[in-house]
Coordinates of C-alpha atoms in Angstrom, one line a residue:
X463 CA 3.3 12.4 -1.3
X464 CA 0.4 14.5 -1.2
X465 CA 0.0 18.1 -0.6
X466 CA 0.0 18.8 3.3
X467 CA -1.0 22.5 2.7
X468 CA -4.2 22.6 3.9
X469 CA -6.0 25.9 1.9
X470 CA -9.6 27.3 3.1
X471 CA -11.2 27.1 -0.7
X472 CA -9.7 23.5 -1.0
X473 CA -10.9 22.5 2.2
X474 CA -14.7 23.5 0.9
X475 CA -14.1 22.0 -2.3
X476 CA -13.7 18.7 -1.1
X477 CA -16.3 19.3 1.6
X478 CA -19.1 20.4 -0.4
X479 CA -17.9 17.6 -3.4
X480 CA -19.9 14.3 -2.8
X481 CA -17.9 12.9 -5.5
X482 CA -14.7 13.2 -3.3
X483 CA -13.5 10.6 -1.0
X484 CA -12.8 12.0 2.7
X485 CA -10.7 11.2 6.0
X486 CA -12.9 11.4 8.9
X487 CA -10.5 14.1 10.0
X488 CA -11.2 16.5 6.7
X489 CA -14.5 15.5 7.4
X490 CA -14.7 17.4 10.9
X491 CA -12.4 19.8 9.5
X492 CA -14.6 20.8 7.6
X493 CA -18.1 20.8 9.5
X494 CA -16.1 22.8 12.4
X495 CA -14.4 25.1 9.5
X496 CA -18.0 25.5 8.2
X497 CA -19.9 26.4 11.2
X498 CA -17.1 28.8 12.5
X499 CA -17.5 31.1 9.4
X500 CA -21.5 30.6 9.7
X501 CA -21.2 31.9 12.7
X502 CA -19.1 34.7 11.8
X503 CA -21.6 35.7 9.1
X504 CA -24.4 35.9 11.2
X505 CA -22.6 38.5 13.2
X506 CA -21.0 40.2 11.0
X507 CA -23.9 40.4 8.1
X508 CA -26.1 42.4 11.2
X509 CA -23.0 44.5 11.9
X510 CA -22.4 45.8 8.1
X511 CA -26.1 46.0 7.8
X512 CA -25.9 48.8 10.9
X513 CA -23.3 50.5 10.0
X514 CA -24.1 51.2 6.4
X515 CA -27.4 52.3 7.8
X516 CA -25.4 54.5 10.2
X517 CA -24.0 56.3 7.2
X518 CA -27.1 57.4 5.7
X519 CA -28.5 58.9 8.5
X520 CA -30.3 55.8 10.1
X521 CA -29.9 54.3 13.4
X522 CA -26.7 52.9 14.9
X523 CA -26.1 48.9 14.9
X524 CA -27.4 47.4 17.9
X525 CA -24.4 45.4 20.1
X526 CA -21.9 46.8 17.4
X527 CA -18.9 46.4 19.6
X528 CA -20.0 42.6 20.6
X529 CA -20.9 41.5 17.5
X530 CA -17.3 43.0 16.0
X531 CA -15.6 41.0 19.1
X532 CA -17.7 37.4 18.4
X533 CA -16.8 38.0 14.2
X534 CA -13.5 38.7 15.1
X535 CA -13.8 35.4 17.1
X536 CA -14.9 33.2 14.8
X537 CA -12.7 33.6 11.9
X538 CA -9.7 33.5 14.5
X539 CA -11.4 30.0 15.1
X540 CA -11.7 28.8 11.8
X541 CA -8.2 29.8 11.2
X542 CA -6.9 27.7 14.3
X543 CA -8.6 25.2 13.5
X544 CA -7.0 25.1 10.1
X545 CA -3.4 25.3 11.2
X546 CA -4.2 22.6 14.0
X547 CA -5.3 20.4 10.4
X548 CA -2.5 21.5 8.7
X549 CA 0.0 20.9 11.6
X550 CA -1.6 17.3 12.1
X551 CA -1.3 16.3 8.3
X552 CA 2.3 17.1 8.5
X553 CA 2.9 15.2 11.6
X554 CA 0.6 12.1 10.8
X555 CA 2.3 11.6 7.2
X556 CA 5.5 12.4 8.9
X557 CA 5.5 9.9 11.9
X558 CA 3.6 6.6 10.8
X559 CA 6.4 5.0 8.5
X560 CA 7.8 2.2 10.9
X561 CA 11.5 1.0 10.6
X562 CA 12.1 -2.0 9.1
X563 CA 11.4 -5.4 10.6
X564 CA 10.8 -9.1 9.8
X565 CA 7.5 -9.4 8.9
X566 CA 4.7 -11.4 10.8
X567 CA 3.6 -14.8 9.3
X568 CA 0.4 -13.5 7.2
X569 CA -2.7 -15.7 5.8
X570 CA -2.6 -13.3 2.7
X571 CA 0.2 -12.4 0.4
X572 CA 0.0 -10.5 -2.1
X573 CA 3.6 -11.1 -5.2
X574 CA 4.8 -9.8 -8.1
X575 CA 5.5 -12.4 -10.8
X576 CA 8.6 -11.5 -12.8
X577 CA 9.7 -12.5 -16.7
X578 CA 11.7 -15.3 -15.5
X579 CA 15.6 -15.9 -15.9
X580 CA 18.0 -18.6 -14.4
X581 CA 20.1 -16.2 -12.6
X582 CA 21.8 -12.5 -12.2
X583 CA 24.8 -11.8 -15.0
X584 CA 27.8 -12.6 -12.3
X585 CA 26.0 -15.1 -10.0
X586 CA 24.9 -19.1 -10.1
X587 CA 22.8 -19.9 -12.7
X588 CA 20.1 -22.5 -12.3
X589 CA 20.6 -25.5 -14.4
X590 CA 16.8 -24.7 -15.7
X591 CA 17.5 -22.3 -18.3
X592 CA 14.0 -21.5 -19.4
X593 CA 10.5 -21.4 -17.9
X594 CA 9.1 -24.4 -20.0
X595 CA 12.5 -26.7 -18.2
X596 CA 11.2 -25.3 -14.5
X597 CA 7.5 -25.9 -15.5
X598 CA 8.7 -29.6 -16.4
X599 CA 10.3 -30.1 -13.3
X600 CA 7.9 -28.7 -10.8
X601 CA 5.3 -30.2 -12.4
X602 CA 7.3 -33.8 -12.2
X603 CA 8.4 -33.1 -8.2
X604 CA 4.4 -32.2 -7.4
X605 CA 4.0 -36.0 -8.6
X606 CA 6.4 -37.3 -6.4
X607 CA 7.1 -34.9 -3.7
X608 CA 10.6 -36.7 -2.8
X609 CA 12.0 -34.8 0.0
X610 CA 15.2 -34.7 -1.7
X611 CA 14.5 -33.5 -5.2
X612 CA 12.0 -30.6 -3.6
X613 CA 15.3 -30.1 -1.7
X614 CA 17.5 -29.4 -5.0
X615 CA 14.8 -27.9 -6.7
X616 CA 14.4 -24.9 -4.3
X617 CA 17.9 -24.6 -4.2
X618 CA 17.9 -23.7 -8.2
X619 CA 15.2 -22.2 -8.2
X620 CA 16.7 -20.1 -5.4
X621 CA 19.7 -18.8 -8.1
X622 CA 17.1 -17.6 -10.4
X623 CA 14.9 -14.4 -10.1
X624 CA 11.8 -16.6 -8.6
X625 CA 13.7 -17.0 -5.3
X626 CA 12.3 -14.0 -3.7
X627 CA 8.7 -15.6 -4.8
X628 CA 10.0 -18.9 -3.0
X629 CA 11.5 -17.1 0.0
X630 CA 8.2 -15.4 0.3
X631 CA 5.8 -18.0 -0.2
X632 CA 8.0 -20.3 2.1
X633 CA 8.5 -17.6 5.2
X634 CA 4.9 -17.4 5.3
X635 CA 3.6 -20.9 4.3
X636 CA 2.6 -21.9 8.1
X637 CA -0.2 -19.2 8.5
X638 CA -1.0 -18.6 4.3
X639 CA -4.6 -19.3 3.1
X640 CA -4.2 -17.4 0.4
X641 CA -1.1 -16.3 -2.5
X642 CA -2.3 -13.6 -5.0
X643 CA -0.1 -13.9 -8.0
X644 CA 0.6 -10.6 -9.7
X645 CA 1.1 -10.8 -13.4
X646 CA 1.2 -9.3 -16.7
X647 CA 0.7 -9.9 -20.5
X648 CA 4.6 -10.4 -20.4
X649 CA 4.6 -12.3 -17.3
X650 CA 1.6 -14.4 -17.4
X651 CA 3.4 -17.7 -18.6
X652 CA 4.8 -17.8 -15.2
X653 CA 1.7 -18.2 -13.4
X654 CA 1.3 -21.7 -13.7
X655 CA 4.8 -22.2 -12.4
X656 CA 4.0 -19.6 -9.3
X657 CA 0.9 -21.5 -8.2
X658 CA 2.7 -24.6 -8.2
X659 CA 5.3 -24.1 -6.4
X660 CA 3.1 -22.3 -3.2
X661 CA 1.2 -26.1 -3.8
X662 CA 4.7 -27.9 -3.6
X663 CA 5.3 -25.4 -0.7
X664 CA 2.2 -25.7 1.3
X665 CA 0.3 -28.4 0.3
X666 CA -3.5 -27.8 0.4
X667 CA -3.3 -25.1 3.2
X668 CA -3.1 -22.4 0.7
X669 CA -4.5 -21.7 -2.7
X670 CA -2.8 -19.3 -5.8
X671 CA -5.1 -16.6 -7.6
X672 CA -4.4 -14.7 -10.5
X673 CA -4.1 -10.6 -10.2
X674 CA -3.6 -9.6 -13.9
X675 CA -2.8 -6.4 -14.7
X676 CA -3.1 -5.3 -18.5
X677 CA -0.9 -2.8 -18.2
X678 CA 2.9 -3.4 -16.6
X679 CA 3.5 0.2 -17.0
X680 CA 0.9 2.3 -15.8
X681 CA 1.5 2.9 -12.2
X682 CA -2.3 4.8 -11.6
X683 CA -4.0 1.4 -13.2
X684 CA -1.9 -1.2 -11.0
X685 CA -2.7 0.9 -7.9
X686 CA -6.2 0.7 -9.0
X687 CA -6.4 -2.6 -9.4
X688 CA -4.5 -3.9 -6.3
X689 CA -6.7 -1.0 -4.0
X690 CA -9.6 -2.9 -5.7
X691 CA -8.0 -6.2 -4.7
X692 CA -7.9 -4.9 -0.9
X693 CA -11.1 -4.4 -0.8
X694 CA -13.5 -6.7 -2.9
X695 CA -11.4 -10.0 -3.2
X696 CA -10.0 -10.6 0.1
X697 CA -12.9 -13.2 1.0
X698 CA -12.7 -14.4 4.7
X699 CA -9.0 -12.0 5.0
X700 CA -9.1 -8.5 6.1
X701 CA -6.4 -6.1 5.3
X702 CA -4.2 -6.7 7.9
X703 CA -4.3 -10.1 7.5
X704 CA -2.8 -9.6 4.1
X705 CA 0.9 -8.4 3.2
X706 CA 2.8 -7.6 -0.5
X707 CA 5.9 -8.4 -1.3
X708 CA 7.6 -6.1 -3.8
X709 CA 10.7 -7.6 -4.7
X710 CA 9.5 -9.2 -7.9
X711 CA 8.1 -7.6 -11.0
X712 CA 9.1 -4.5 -12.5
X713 CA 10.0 -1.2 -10.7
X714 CA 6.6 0.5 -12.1
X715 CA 4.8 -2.6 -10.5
X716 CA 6.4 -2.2 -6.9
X717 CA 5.5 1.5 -7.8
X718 CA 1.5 0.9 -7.8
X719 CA 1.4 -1.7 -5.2
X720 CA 3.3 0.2 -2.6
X721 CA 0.7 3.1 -3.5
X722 CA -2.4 1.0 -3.3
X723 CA -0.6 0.0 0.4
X724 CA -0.2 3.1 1.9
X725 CA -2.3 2.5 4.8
X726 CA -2.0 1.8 8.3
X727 CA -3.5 -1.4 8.2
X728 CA -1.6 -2.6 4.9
X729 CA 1.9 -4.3 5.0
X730 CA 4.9 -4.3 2.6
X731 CA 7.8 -6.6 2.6
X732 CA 10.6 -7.0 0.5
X733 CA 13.9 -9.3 0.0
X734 CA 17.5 -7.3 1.1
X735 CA 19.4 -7.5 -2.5
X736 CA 22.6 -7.6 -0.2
X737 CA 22.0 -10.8 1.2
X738 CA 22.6 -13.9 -1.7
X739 CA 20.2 -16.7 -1.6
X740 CA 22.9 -18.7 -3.0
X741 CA 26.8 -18.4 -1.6
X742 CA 29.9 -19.8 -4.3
X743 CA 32.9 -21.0 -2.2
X744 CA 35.6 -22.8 -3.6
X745 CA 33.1 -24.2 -6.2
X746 CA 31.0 -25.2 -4.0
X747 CA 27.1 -24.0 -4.0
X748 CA 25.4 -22.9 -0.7
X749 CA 21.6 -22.0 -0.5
X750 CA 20.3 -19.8 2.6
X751 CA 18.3 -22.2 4.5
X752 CA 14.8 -21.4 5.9
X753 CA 16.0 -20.3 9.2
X754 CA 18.8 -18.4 7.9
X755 CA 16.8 -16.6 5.8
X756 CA 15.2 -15.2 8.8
X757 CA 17.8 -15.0 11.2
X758 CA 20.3 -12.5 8.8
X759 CA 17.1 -10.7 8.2
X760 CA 16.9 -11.1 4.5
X761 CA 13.1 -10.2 4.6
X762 CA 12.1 -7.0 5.9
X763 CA 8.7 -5.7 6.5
X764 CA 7.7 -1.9 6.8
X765 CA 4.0 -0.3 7.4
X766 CA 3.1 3.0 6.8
X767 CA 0.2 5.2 7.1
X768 CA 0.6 8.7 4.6
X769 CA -2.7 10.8 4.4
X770 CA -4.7 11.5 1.3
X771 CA -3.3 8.8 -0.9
X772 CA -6.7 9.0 -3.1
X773 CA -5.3 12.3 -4.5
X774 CA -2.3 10.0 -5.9
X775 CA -4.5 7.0 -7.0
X776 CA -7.2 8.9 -8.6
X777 CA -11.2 7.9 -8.1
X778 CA -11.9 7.1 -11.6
X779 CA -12.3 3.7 -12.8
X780 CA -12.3 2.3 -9.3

């Protein structure tokens, strides 16, 4: 989280920069900051001038005791003014992170695609053992689009690590226009896979687009490029209209997407890990339907609003 100590040569640093990105609060901050210490020199510059003229024999300063009360004013202003920034940073990063909830159905969602495996070490394993077997099969069910075998192919694909992806893509598939697919050079095989499955899922209403990200492990660069995402590739979608799941992917991934998130009109979701998709009793396979899904809710949402996250997703290369 970024510094909330708010420091007087910092402040004009970042004032006077035009290189620097600033919230419209640092922005008054600063033009009030700046004008209360103008002020204070043009009393006080008078003032010294007197009294140094004073020593030497020459006249008195004129309004010497006002002018010392307005300087003394002024920098008792700019100093308020600066606690009252520093107090509201504190409070603003402090009070803006909402408690978990399900998420709204959203016309944009934004997934992380991970390498893909048929199930966790101690759990059901799907019967499709590698990504070229699910690839088949999706591609076979999209031809036929028999209720029953899209039925038994969510439930196996809901054993492996791409049951998040479904779950997400499946919540939201009655409002989603648009599914940005988040891959990398390791993960990019899985694309074609992802897309078809949100067209198994939701028909024409929605369509997939790639988000590559050349680098799976550089937390500043995937903030980057998601930020970037956010604001020249949502089309018809505004931000709020758009939300990211981080349950897939690698940890450094969820890293950089929550970063490039951070704002108030940017939501995150994710998939509870202590609620199984797929239940073994007796031998007997269960998946989570749907409307189970939601009503044990397995997907949470949370929206948050920390200041100055351009000082942890730096400016360059943007």
């Amino acid at each position: 989280m970024p510094d909330t100590k708010l420091s007087l040569l910092e402040l004009f640093r970042r004032g006077f920069d035009p290189a620097t990105p600033r919230t419209t609060v640092e922005i008054l901050v600063f033009l009030a900051t700046f004008a209360a210490y103008e002020a204070f020199i043009h009393e006080c510059a008078p003032l010294l001038g007197g009294w140094t003229g004073s020593l030497v024999g020459l006249s008195k300063p004129e309004q010497g005791p006002e002018r010392l009360f307005a300087s003394i004013f002024y920098v008792v202003l700019a100093t308020a003014i600066l606690l009252t920034a520093r107090v509201f940073q504190q409070w603003r990063g402090r009070s803006k992170i909402g408690a978990a909830a399900i998420p709204p159905q959203m016309q944009g969602l934004i997934v992380n695609l991970s390498r893909y495996s048929p199930g966790r070490p101690n759990g059901p394993q799907s019967r499709y053992a590698t990504l070229n077997e699910l690839s088949r099969e999706v591609d076979a069910v999209l031809q036929t689009r028999e209720p029953l075998r899209i039925g038994a192919l969510r439930h196996e694909i809901l054993k492996s690590n791409l049951g998040p992806f479904y779950v997400a893509v499946e919540y939201h598939c009655d409002s989603l226009k648009k599914c940005w697919l988040t891959t990398t050079p390791e993960t990019a095989a899985a694309y074609e896979v992802g897309a078809g499955l949100v067209k198994l899922i939701c028909g024409d209403r929605a369509v997939s687009e790639r988000n590559d990200l050349p680098d799976a492990n550089n937390v500043s660069d995937i903030a980057l490029r998601v930020r970037n995402l956010y604001e020249a590739k949502l089309g018809s979608l505004r931000p709020h209209d758009v939300i990211v799941d981080i349950t897939g992917g690698t940890a450094t991934m969820s890293a950089g997407v929550i970063l490039a998130s951070l704002s108030e009109d940017r939501r995150v979701q994710y998939l509870r890990q202590d609620v199984p998709l797929v239940t073994v009793t007796d031998g007997v396979e269960t998946a989570l339907t749907a409307a189970e899904i939601v009503t044990r809710g397995a997907l949470q949402s949370v929206q948050t609003s920390p200041e100055d996250v351009r000082d942890v997703i730096p400016l360059k290369g943007h």
